[in-house]
Amino acid sequence: MILCKTVAELRAELAIARNEGRTIGLVPTMGALHEGHASLIRAANMENDLVVVSVFVNPTQFGPNEDLDSYPRTLEADCLIAEREGADIVFAPTAKEMYPSEDMTWVEVTGGITNVLCGRSRPTHFRGVTTVVSKLFNLAQPDRAYFGQKDAQQVQVLAKMVKDLFFNLQLRIMPIVREADGLAKSSRNTYLSPEERRAALILSRSLKEAEKLFAAGERDGKKLAEFTEELIKTEPMADIDYVEIYRMPDLSECSGPLEGAGLLAVAVRFGKTRLIDNLVLEVK
Ligand code: PAF
């Protein structure tokens, strides 16, 4: 496996692969790789000739009072995991390499899709994500790019960006990977105290109950969200940011009965740590 730290190195490596007619899979990450990322790398390895994993804690997607400075940086361990799962290249640039000019060029998806859920609590977040992911797409020119369903809104925003900007690649969305007790894997889980870690189980548990209610025939989106919120409120350590349901794929308002697919999404703080989780409800 090769570690590339500069744009020039990455381009040189990929030019060789492309000349040989090899397909390229890209797995964009912010590092602190866990089993969720490993599942993306494995999928990329199965579906492409060459796999690039980017490891870059992207400053532009963090708000002023967020965890940019404390976000875990574990490049050595990340390289071992990436290699074990079949990556050919790890691309780990500096911030200066990715953002060489102080005058920024932004890629921004506008409208409701970026204003609801995390877009409301983190107003500049998705602009940072779409900007850095566009840069990575332009650099790697992958045939396929891999993202996890845990960041459900990110996935929908990126799908819109790919469509609107005619990026010539396939987005591959992989299911949420959970701990044995149900907690969705996240690099931010490492911030949790044992008490908070236990309390955080309320997220997956209440989404599971909502899924049962839906399976039993409840189609009223608002009722499903309220039911989930009430369950989360039974955990005293849970400080709710949102518990909401939107229509897929545009994340428009979901009033009245659910049709097509709905996204039931939650964001909750446990101490200083904000966790997200979600459930897709498909009306057949
Ligand atoms: O999902 C993430 O880890 C990040 O938002 C991404 C897609 C790597 C962009 O920085």
PDB file of C-alpha atoms and ligand atoms in Angstrom:
ATOM      1  CA  MET A   1       0.000   0.000   0.000  1.00  0.00           C
ATOM      2  CA  ILE A   2       1.209   3.492  -0.843  1.00  0.00           C
ATOM      3  CA  LEU A   3       0.807   6.584   1.340  1.00  0.00           C
ATOM      4  CA  CYS A   4       0.384   9.773  -0.719  1.00  0.00           C
ATOM      5  CA  LYS A   5       0.565  13.098   1.087  1.00  0.00           C
ATOM      6  CA  THR A   6       0.402  15.445  -1.863  1.00  0.00           C
ATOM      7  CA  VAL A   7      -1.947  16.019  -4.765  1.00  0.00           C
ATOM      8  CA  ALA A   8       0.945  15.515  -7.192  1.00  0.00           C
ATOM      9  CA  GLU A   9       1.816  12.090  -5.718  1.00  0.00           C
ATOM     10  CA  LEU A  10      -1.802  10.943  -5.828  1.00  0.00           C
ATOM     11  CA  ARG A  11      -2.232  12.133  -9.411  1.00  0.00           C
ATOM     12  CA  ALA A  12       0.952  10.356 -10.516  1.00  0.00           C
ATOM     13  CA  GLU A  13      -0.135   7.048  -8.935  1.00  0.00           C
ATOM     14  CA  LEU A  14      -3.630   7.248 -10.390  1.00  0.00           C
ATOM     15  CA  ALA A  15      -2.397   8.182 -13.868  1.00  0.00           C
ATOM     16  CA  ILE A  16      -0.542   4.859 -14.012  1.00  0.00           C
ATOM     17  CA  ALA A  17      -3.631   2.919 -12.903  1.00  0.00           C
ATOM     18  CA  ARG A  18      -5.871   4.709 -15.375  1.00  0.00           C
ATOM     19  CA  ASN A  19      -3.422   4.050 -18.232  1.00  0.00           C
ATOM     20  CA  GLU A  20      -3.655   0.377 -17.394  1.00  0.00           C
ATOM     21  CA  GLY A  21      -7.458   0.642 -17.634  1.00  0.00           C
ATOM     22  CA  ARG A  22      -7.997  -0.149 -13.951  1.00  0.00           C
ATOM     23  CA  THR A  23     -11.211   0.928 -12.219  1.00  0.00           C
ATOM     24  CA  ILE A  24     -10.905   3.160  -9.148  1.00  0.00           C
ATOM     25  CA  GLY A  25     -12.917   3.060  -5.931  1.00  0.00           C
ATOM     26  CA  LEU A  26     -12.680   6.025  -3.548  1.00  0.00           C
ATOM     27  CA  VAL A  27     -13.480   5.873   0.171  1.00  0.00           C
ATOM     28  CA  PRO A  28     -13.451   9.418   1.610  1.00  0.00           C
ATOM     29  CA  THR A  29     -12.920   9.467   5.391  1.00  0.00           C
ATOM     30  CA  MET A  30     -11.771  11.751   8.161  1.00  0.00           C
ATOM     31  CA  GLY A  31      -9.676   8.928   9.620  1.00  0.00           C
ATOM     32  CA  ALA A  32     -10.108   7.325  13.067  1.00  0.00           C
ATOM     33  CA  LEU A  33     -11.141   4.328  11.020  1.00  0.00           C
ATOM     34  CA  HIS A  34     -13.524   1.811  12.591  1.00  0.00           C
ATOM     35  CA  GLU A  35     -15.527  -1.177  11.424  1.00  0.00           C
ATOM     36  CA  GLY A  36     -17.949   1.108   9.531  1.00  0.00           C
ATOM     37  CA  HIS A  37     -15.096   2.455   7.380  1.00  0.00           C
ATOM     38  CA  ALA A  38     -13.670  -1.057   7.057  1.00  0.00           C
ATOM     39  CA  SER A  39     -16.943  -2.207   5.492  1.00  0.00           C
ATOM     40  CA  LEU A  40     -16.701   0.619   2.924  1.00  0.00           C
ATOM     41  CA  ILE A  41     -13.103  -0.299   2.051  1.00  0.00           C
ATOM     42  CA  ARG A  42     -14.033  -3.977   1.708  1.00  0.00           C
ATOM     43  CA  ALA A  43     -16.920  -3.119  -0.633  1.00  0.00           C
ATOM     44  CA  ALA A  44     -14.647  -0.856  -2.679  1.00  0.00           C
ATOM     45  CA  ASN A  45     -12.059  -3.621  -2.859  1.00  0.00           C
ATOM     46  CA  MET A  46     -14.599  -6.105  -4.193  1.00  0.00           C
ATOM     47  CA  GLU A  47     -15.953  -3.770  -6.863  1.00  0.00           C
ATOM     48  CA  ASN A  48     -12.836  -1.989  -8.168  1.00  0.00           C
ATOM     49  CA  ASP A  49      -9.312  -2.762  -9.333  1.00  0.00           C
ATOM     50  CA  LEU A  50      -7.745  -0.059  -7.186  1.00  0.00           C
ATOM     51  CA  VAL A  51      -8.929   1.442  -3.896  1.00  0.00           C
ATOM     52  CA  VAL A  52      -8.038   4.910  -2.603  1.00  0.00           C
ATOM     53  CA  VAL A  53      -8.876   5.784   1.001  1.00  0.00           C
ATOM     54  CA  SER A  54      -8.611   9.473   1.808  1.00  0.00           C
ATOM     55  CA  VAL A  55      -7.861  10.427   5.414  1.00  0.00           C
ATOM     56  CA  PHE A  56      -8.440  14.133   5.921  1.00  0.00           C
ATOM     57  CA  VAL A  57     -10.007  15.927   8.877  1.00  0.00           C
ATOM     58  CA  ASN A  58     -11.695  18.565   6.768  1.00  0.00           C
ATOM     59  CA  PRO A  59     -11.637  21.923   8.599  1.00  0.00           C
ATOM     60  CA  THR A  60     -14.330  23.540   6.448  1.00  0.00           C
ATOM     61  CA  GLN A  61     -17.069  21.193   7.644  1.00  0.00           C
ATOM     62  CA  PHE A  62     -16.557  22.049  11.328  1.00  0.00           C
ATOM     63  CA  GLY A  63     -18.330  25.017  12.909  1.00  0.00           C
ATOM     64  CA  PRO A  64     -16.471  27.527  15.121  1.00  0.00           C
ATOM     65  CA  ASN A  65     -17.352  25.764  18.410  1.00  0.00           C
ATOM     66  CA  GLU A  66     -17.088  22.191  17.145  1.00  0.00           C
ATOM     67  CA  ASP A  67     -14.500  19.466  17.713  1.00  0.00           C
ATOM     68  CA  LEU A  68     -11.993  20.180  14.878  1.00  0.00           C
ATOM     69  CA  ASP A  69      -9.014  20.379  17.260  1.00  0.00           C
ATOM     70  CA  SER A  70      -9.956  17.362  19.380  1.00  0.00           C
ATOM     71  CA  TYR A  71     -11.130  15.159  16.465  1.00  0.00           C
ATOM     72  CA  PRO A  72      -9.096  11.909  16.723  1.00  0.00           C
ATOM     73  CA  ARG A  73      -6.074  11.779  14.400  1.00  0.00           C
ATOM     74  CA  THR A  74      -4.678   8.251  14.137  1.00  0.00           C
ATOM     75  CA  LEU A  75      -2.991   8.041  10.733  1.00  0.00           C
ATOM     76  CA  GLU A  76      -0.676   5.121  11.563  1.00  0.00           C
ATOM     77  CA  ALA A  77      -3.506   2.921  12.824  1.00  0.00           C
ATOM     78  CA  ASP A  78      -5.690   4.080   9.894  1.00  0.00           C
ATOM     79  CA  CYS A  79      -3.039   2.952   7.392  1.00  0.00           C
ATOM     80  CA  LEU A  80      -2.900  -0.492   9.017  1.00  0.00           C
ATOM     81  CA  ILE A  81      -6.688  -0.887   8.830  1.00  0.00           C
ATOM     82  CA  ALA A  82      -6.839   0.441   5.262  1.00  0.00           C
ATOM     83  CA  GLU A  83      -4.111  -1.973   4.162  1.00  0.00           C
ATOM     84  CA  ARG A  84      -5.721  -4.915   5.975  1.00  0.00           C
ATOM     85  CA  GLU A  85      -9.043  -4.241   4.210  1.00  0.00           C
ATOM     86  CA  GLY A  86      -7.432  -4.057   0.770  1.00  0.00           C
ATOM     87  CA  ALA A  87      -6.731  -0.377   0.095  1.00  0.00           C
ATOM     88  CA  ASP A  88      -3.982   0.333  -2.452  1.00  0.00           C
ATOM     89  CA  ILE A  89      -3.456   4.004  -1.652  1.00  0.00           C
ATOM     90  CA  VAL A  90      -4.063   6.136   1.431  1.00  0.00           C
ATOM     91  CA  PHE A  91      -4.270   9.812   0.549  1.00  0.00           C
ATOM     92  CA  ALA A  92      -3.556  11.895   3.662  1.00  0.00           C
ATOM     93  CA  PRO A  93      -2.987  15.520   2.638  1.00  0.00           C
ATOM     94  CA  THR A  94      -2.439  18.527   4.919  1.00  0.00           C
ATOM     95  CA  ALA A  95      -5.059  21.286   5.091  1.00  0.00           C
ATOM     96  CA  LYS A  96      -2.720  23.537   3.082  1.00  0.00           C
ATOM     97  CA  GLU A  97      -2.514  20.896   0.349  1.00  0.00           C
ATOM     98  CA  MET A  98      -6.308  20.650   0.059  1.00  0.00           C
ATOM     99  CA  TYR A  99      -6.939  24.384   0.498  1.00  0.00           C
ATOM    100  CA  PRO A 100      -3.901  26.056  -1.105  1.00  0.00           C
ATOM    101  CA  SER A 101      -5.548  29.447  -1.428  1.00  0.00           C
ATOM    102  CA  GLU A 102      -7.120  31.503   1.348  1.00  0.00           C
ATOM    103  CA  ASP A 103      -9.735  32.714  -1.134  1.00  0.00           C
ATOM    104  CA  MET A 104     -12.134  29.820  -1.237  1.00  0.00           C
ATOM    105  CA  THR A 105     -14.060  28.209  -4.043  1.00  0.00           C
ATOM    106  CA  TRP A 106     -17.149  26.630  -2.495  1.00  0.00           C
ATOM    107  CA  VAL A 107     -19.385  23.891  -3.798  1.00  0.00           C
ATOM    108  CA  GLU A 108     -22.751  24.280  -2.116  1.00  0.00           C
ATOM    109  CA  VAL A 109     -26.001  22.390  -2.451  1.00  0.00           C
ATOM    110  CA  THR A 110     -28.770  24.842  -1.568  1.00  0.00           C
ATOM    111  CA  GLY A 111     -32.399  24.462  -0.533  1.00  0.00           C
ATOM    112  CA  GLY A 112     -34.318  22.428   2.000  1.00  0.00           C
ATOM    113  CA  ILE A 113     -32.074  19.372   1.731  1.00  0.00           C
ATOM    114  CA  THR A 114     -29.197  21.245   3.427  1.00  0.00           C
ATOM    115  CA  ASN A 115     -31.318  23.441   5.723  1.00  0.00           C
ATOM    116  CA  VAL A 116     -33.055  20.729   7.757  1.00  0.00           C
ATOM    117  CA  LEU A 117     -31.664  18.290  10.379  1.00  0.00           C
ATOM    118  CA  CYS A 118     -27.862  18.685  10.752  1.00  0.00           C
ATOM    119  CA  GLY A 119     -27.972  21.620   8.297  1.00  0.00           C
ATOM    120  CA  ARG A 120     -30.030  23.575  10.827  1.00  0.00           C
ATOM    121  CA  SER A 121     -27.763  22.877  13.813  1.00  0.00           C
ATOM    122  CA  ARG A 122     -24.561  23.015  11.730  1.00  0.00           C
ATOM    123  CA  PRO A 123     -25.292  25.706   9.095  1.00  0.00           C
ATOM    124  CA  THR A 124     -21.918  25.611   7.272  1.00  0.00           C
ATOM    125  CA  HIS A 125     -21.326  21.872   7.597  1.00  0.00           C
ATOM    126  CA  PHE A 126     -22.628  20.559   4.273  1.00  0.00           C
ATOM    127  CA  ARG A 127     -20.940  23.315   2.264  1.00  0.00           C
ATOM    128  CA  GLY A 128     -17.662  22.037   3.729  1.00  0.00           C
ATOM    129  CA  VAL A 129     -18.526  18.434   2.936  1.00  0.00           C
ATOM    130  CA  THR A 130     -19.578  19.078  -0.671  1.00  0.00           C
ATOM    131  CA  THR A 131     -16.534  21.288  -1.278  1.00  0.00           C
ATOM    132  CA  VAL A 132     -14.002  18.737  -0.027  1.00  0.00           C
ATOM    133  CA  VAL A 133     -15.764  15.779  -1.639  1.00  0.00           C
ATOM    134  CA  SER A 134     -15.804  17.644  -4.999  1.00  0.00           C
ATOM    135  CA  LYS A 135     -12.065  18.184  -4.670  1.00  0.00           C
ATOM    136  CA  LEU A 136     -11.546  14.490  -3.898  1.00  0.00           C
ATOM    137  CA  PHE A 137     -13.761  13.446  -6.826  1.00  0.00           C
ATOM    138  CA  ASN A 138     -11.831  15.734  -9.179  1.00  0.00           C
ATOM    139  CA  LEU A 139      -8.484  14.424  -7.935  1.00  0.00           C
ATOM    140  CA  ALA A 140      -9.243  10.710  -7.870  1.00  0.00           C
ATOM    141  CA  GLN A 141     -11.837  10.600 -10.672  1.00  0.00           C
ATOM    142  CA  PRO A 142     -13.209   7.385  -9.189  1.00  0.00           C
ATOM    143  CA  ASP A 143     -15.591   5.021 -10.923  1.00  0.00           C
ATOM    144  CA  ARG A 144     -17.322   4.482  -7.575  1.00  0.00           C
ATOM    145  CA  ALA A 145     -17.293   6.361  -4.266  1.00  0.00           C
ATOM    146  CA  TYR A 146     -18.310   4.815  -0.947  1.00  0.00           C
ATOM    147  CA  PHE A 147     -20.191   6.425   1.951  1.00  0.00           C
ATOM    148  CA  GLY A 148     -22.002   5.104   5.010  1.00  0.00           C
ATOM    149  CA  GLN A 149     -25.753   5.370   5.536  1.00  0.00           C
ATOM    150  CA  LYS A 150     -25.124   6.523   9.118  1.00  0.00           C
ATOM    151  CA  ASP A 151     -24.658  10.022   7.687  1.00  0.00           C
ATOM    152  CA  ALA A 152     -28.020   9.781   5.925  1.00  0.00           C
ATOM    153  CA  GLN A 153     -28.389  13.475   5.133  1.00  0.00           C
ATOM    154  CA  GLN A 154     -24.802  13.684   3.841  1.00  0.00           C
ATOM    155  CA  VAL A 155     -25.619  10.822   1.478  1.00  0.00           C
ATOM    156  CA  GLN A 156     -28.702  12.596   0.080  1.00  0.00           C
ATOM    157  CA  VAL A 157     -26.820  15.899  -0.272  1.00  0.00           C
ATOM    158  CA  LEU A 158     -23.942  14.185  -2.091  1.00  0.00           C
ATOM    159  CA  ALA A 159     -26.352  12.333  -4.377  1.00  0.00           C
ATOM    160  CA  LYS A 160     -27.866  15.676  -5.379  1.00  0.00           C
ATOM    161  CA  MET A 161     -24.430  17.206  -5.939  1.00  0.00           C
ATOM    162  CA  VAL A 162     -23.334  14.274  -8.119  1.00  0.00           C
ATOM    163  CA  LYS A 163     -26.516  14.597 -10.202  1.00  0.00           C
ATOM    164  CA  ASP A 164     -26.465  18.392 -10.477  1.00  0.00           C
ATOM    165  CA  LEU A 165     -22.734  18.651 -11.308  1.00  0.00           C
ATOM    166  CA  PHE A 166     -22.701  15.606 -13.644  1.00  0.00           C
ATOM    167  CA  PHE A 167     -19.961  13.839 -11.715  1.00  0.00           C
ATOM    168  CA  ASN A 168     -19.300  10.715 -13.730  1.00  0.00           C
ATOM    169  CA  LEU A 169     -19.273   8.146 -10.937  1.00  0.00           C
ATOM    170  CA  GLN A 170     -21.494   5.836  -8.996  1.00  0.00           C
ATOM    171  CA  LEU A 171     -22.286   6.557  -5.340  1.00  0.00           C
ATOM    172  CA  ARG A 172     -22.302   3.379  -3.299  1.00  0.00           C
ATOM    173  CA  ILE A 173     -24.075   3.661   0.047  1.00  0.00           C
ATOM    174  CA  MET A 174     -23.310   0.991   2.630  1.00  0.00           C
ATOM    175  CA  PRO A 175     -25.522   0.047   5.600  1.00  0.00           C
ATOM    176  CA  ILE A 176     -24.922   1.344   9.130  1.00  0.00           C
ATOM    177  CA  VAL A 177     -22.485  -0.845  11.066  1.00  0.00           C
ATOM    178  CA  ARG A 178     -23.392  -1.228  14.749  1.00  0.00           C
ATOM    179  CA  GLU A 179     -21.704  -2.428  17.915  1.00  0.00           C
ATOM    180  CA  ALA A 180     -23.093  -5.718  19.265  1.00  0.00           C
ATOM    181  CA  ASP A 181     -25.387  -3.743  21.602  1.00  0.00           C
ATOM    182  CA  GLY A 182     -26.770  -1.568  18.781  1.00  0.00           C
ATOM    183  CA  LEU A 183     -24.765   1.674  19.047  1.00  0.00           C
ATOM    184  CA  ALA A 184     -23.956   2.927  15.539  1.00  0.00           C
ATOM    185  CA  LYS A 185     -20.183   2.916  14.960  1.00  0.00           C
ATOM    186  CA  SER A 186     -18.752   6.421  14.924  1.00  0.00           C
ATOM    187  CA  SER A 187     -15.328   7.974  15.384  1.00  0.00           C
ATOM    188  CA  ARG A 188     -16.973  10.227  18.000  1.00  0.00           C
ATOM    189  CA  ASN A 189     -17.963   7.243  20.191  1.00  0.00           C
ATOM    190  CA  THR A 190     -14.429   7.410  21.620  1.00  0.00           C
ATOM    191  CA  TYR A 191     -15.394  10.688  23.363  1.00  0.00           C
ATOM    192  CA  LEU A 192     -18.109   8.965  25.454  1.00  0.00           C
ATOM    193  CA  SER A 193     -17.612   8.184  29.147  1.00  0.00           C
ATOM    194  CA  PRO A 194     -18.808   4.686  30.150  1.00  0.00           C
ATOM    195  CA  GLU A 195     -22.003   6.276  31.537  1.00  0.00           C
ATOM    196  CA  GLU A 196     -22.648   8.238  28.340  1.00  0.00           C
ATOM    197  CA  ARG A 197     -21.853   5.168  26.250  1.00  0.00           C
ATOM    198  CA  ARG A 198     -24.566   3.236  28.120  1.00  0.00           C
ATOM    199  CA  ALA A 199     -27.061   6.108  27.845  1.00  0.00           C
ATOM    200  CA  ALA A 200     -26.428   6.424  24.089  1.00  0.00           C
ATOM    201  CA  LEU A 201     -28.008   3.010  23.510  1.00  0.00           C
ATOM    202  CA  ILE A 202     -31.360   4.782  23.741  1.00  0.00           C
ATOM    203  CA  LEU A 203     -30.858   5.918  20.116  1.00  0.00           C
ATOM    204  CA  SER A 204     -30.745   2.518  18.438  1.00  0.00           C
ATOM    205  CA  ARG A 205     -33.316   1.127  20.896  1.00  0.00           C
ATOM    206  CA  SER A 206     -35.907   3.807  20.202  1.00  0.00           C
ATOM    207  CA  LEU A 207     -35.353   3.607  16.431  1.00  0.00           C
ATOM    208  CA  LYS A 208     -35.918  -0.150  16.671  1.00  0.00           C
ATOM    209  CA  GLU A 209     -39.193   0.449  18.518  1.00  0.00           C
ATOM    210  CA  ALA A 210     -40.237   2.966  15.847  1.00  0.00           C
ATOM    211  CA  GLU A 211     -39.462   0.351  13.202  1.00  0.00           C
ATOM    212  CA  LYS A 212     -41.767  -2.097  14.989  1.00  0.00           C
ATOM    213  CA  LEU A 213     -44.535   0.508  15.150  1.00  0.00           C
ATOM    214  CA  PHE A 214     -44.104   1.157  11.419  1.00  0.00           C
ATOM    215  CA  ALA A 215     -44.145  -2.596  10.703  1.00  0.00           C
ATOM    216  CA  ALA A 216     -47.388  -2.808  12.694  1.00  0.00           C
ATOM    217  CA  GLY A 217     -48.959  -0.346  10.248  1.00  0.00           C
ATOM    218  CA  GLU A 218     -48.336   3.180  11.608  1.00  0.00           C
ATOM    219  CA  ARG A 219     -47.876   5.448   8.573  1.00  0.00           C
ATOM    220  CA  ASP A 220     -48.187   8.874  10.160  1.00  0.00           C
ATOM    221  CA  GLY A 221     -44.671  10.334   9.980  1.00  0.00           C
ATOM    222  CA  LYS A 222     -45.209  12.894  12.726  1.00  0.00           C
ATOM    223  CA  LYS A 223     -46.530  10.203  15.104  1.00  0.00           C
ATOM    224  CA  LEU A 224     -43.526   7.982  14.398  1.00  0.00           C
ATOM    225  CA  ALA A 225     -41.146  10.877  15.155  1.00  0.00           C
ATOM    226  CA  GLU A 226     -43.039  11.861  18.330  1.00  0.00           C
ATOM    227  CA  PHE A 227     -43.057   8.257  19.515  1.00  0.00           C
ATOM    228  CA  THR A 228     -39.263   8.055  19.025  1.00  0.00           C
ATOM    229  CA  GLU A 229     -38.718  11.388  20.772  1.00  0.00           C
ATOM    230  CA  GLU A 230     -40.750  10.309  23.808  1.00  0.00           C
ATOM    231  CA  LEU A 231     -38.663   7.149  24.104  1.00  0.00           C
ATOM    232  CA  ILE A 232     -35.382   9.088  23.873  1.00  0.00           C
ATOM    233  CA  LYS A 233     -36.632  11.483  26.566  1.00  0.00           C
ATOM    234  CA  THR A 234     -36.863   8.576  29.011  1.00  0.00           C
ATOM    235  CA  GLU A 235     -33.032   8.657  29.125  1.00  0.00           C
ATOM    236  CA  PRO A 236     -32.063  11.514  31.502  1.00  0.00           C
ATOM    237  CA  MET A 237     -28.590  11.960  29.940  1.00  0.00           C
ATOM    238  CA  ALA A 238     -30.008  12.472  26.435  1.00  0.00           C
ATOM    239  CA  ASP A 239     -30.030  16.118  25.319  1.00  0.00           C
ATOM    240  CA  ILE A 240     -32.045  16.110  22.090  1.00  0.00           C
ATOM    241  CA  ASP A 241     -30.960  18.225  19.112  1.00  0.00           C
ATOM    242  CA  TYR A 242     -33.607  16.791  16.745  1.00  0.00           C
ATOM    243  CA  VAL A 243     -35.873  13.800  16.208  1.00  0.00           C
ATOM    244  CA  GLU A 244     -37.506  14.321  12.832  1.00  0.00           C
ATOM    245  CA  ILE A 245     -38.850  12.602   9.780  1.00  0.00           C
ATOM    246  CA  TYR A 246     -38.534  13.765   6.163  1.00  0.00           C
ATOM    247  CA  ARG A 247     -39.401  12.391   2.762  1.00  0.00           C
ATOM    248  CA  MET A 248     -36.611  10.783   0.783  1.00  0.00           C
ATOM    249  CA  PRO A 249     -34.714  11.663  -1.332  1.00  0.00           C
ATOM    250  CA  ASP A 250     -35.214  15.459  -1.170  1.00  0.00           C
ATOM    251  CA  LEU A 251     -35.772  15.682   2.615  1.00  0.00           C
ATOM    252  CA  SER A 252     -39.004  17.611   2.120  1.00  0.00           C
ATOM    253  CA  GLU A 253     -41.625  18.005   4.879  1.00  0.00           C
ATOM    254  CA  CYS A 254     -43.433  14.841   5.800  1.00  0.00           C
ATOM    255  CA  SER A 255     -46.953  15.878   6.799  1.00  0.00           C
ATOM    256  CA  GLY A 256     -49.719  13.320   6.618  1.00  0.00           C
ATOM    257  CA  PRO A 257     -49.195   9.669   5.804  1.00  0.00           C
ATOM    258  CA  LEU A 258     -45.797   8.466   4.656  1.00  0.00           C
ATOM    259  CA  GLU A 259     -45.525   7.543   0.960  1.00  0.00           C
ATOM    260  CA  GLY A 260     -42.438   6.166  -0.763  1.00  0.00           C
ATOM    261  CA  ALA A 261     -39.512   6.340   1.619  1.00  0.00           C
ATOM    262  CA  GLY A 262     -39.091   8.400   4.781  1.00  0.00           C
ATOM    263  CA  LEU A 263     -35.979   9.179   6.809  1.00  0.00           C
ATOM    264  CA  LEU A 264     -36.425   9.141  10.581  1.00  0.00           C
ATOM    265  CA  ALA A 265     -33.290  10.858  11.855  1.00  0.00           C
ATOM    266  CA  VAL A 266     -32.043  11.681  15.347  1.00  0.00           C
ATOM    267  CA  ALA A 267     -29.224  13.816  16.750  1.00  0.00           C
ATOM    268  CA  VAL A 268     -28.697  13.753  20.498  1.00  0.00           C
ATOM    269  CA  ARG A 269     -25.967  15.011  22.831  1.00  0.00           C
ATOM    270  CA  PHE A 270     -24.578  12.866  25.607  1.00  0.00           C
ATOM    271  CA  GLY A 271     -22.391  15.196  27.631  1.00  0.00           C
ATOM    272  CA  LYS A 272     -20.343  17.096  25.029  1.00  0.00           C
ATOM    273  CA  THR A 273     -20.697  14.420  22.358  1.00  0.00           C
ATOM    274  CA  ARG A 274     -23.319  14.774  19.643  1.00  0.00           C
ATOM    275  CA  LEU A 275     -24.342  11.467  18.063  1.00  0.00           C
ATOM    276  CA  ILE A 276     -26.585  10.793  15.073  1.00  0.00           C
ATOM    277  CA  ASP A 277     -28.518   7.735  13.974  1.00  0.00           C
ATOM    278  CA  ASN A 278     -31.365   7.063  11.553  1.00  0.00           C
ATOM    279  CA  LEU A 279     -33.871   4.663  10.098  1.00  0.00           C
ATOM    280  CA  VAL A 280     -35.198   4.523   6.533  1.00  0.00           C
ATOM    281  CA  LEU A 281     -38.891   3.576   6.387  1.00  0.00           C
ATOM    282  CA  GLU A 282     -40.074   2.293   3.031  1.00  0.00           C
ATOM    283  CA  VAL A 283     -43.748   2.066   2.216  1.00  0.00           C
ATOM    284  CA  LYS A 284     -44.085  -0.896  -0.154  1.00  0.00           C
TER     285      LYS A 284
HETATM  286  O1  PAF B   1     -18.319  11.327   6.346  1.00  0.00           O
HETATM  287  C1  PAF B   1     -17.195  11.853   6.554  1.00  0.00           C
HETATM  288  O2  PAF B   1     -16.344  11.310   7.246  1.00  0.00           O
HETATM  289  C2  PAF B   1     -16.882  13.208   5.951  1.00  0.00           C
HETATM  290  O3  PAF B   1     -17.994  14.046   5.996  1.00  0.00           O
HETATM  291  C3  PAF B   1     -16.328  13.113   4.521  1.00  0.00           C
HETATM  292  C4  PAF B   1     -17.353  12.552   3.553  1.00  0.00           C
HETATM  293  C5  PAF B   1     -15.081  12.242   4.519  1.00  0.00           C
HETATM  294  C6  PAF B   1     -15.929  14.513   4.015  1.00  0.00           C
HETATM  295  O4  PAF B   1     -14.956  15.099   4.816  1.00  0.00           O
END
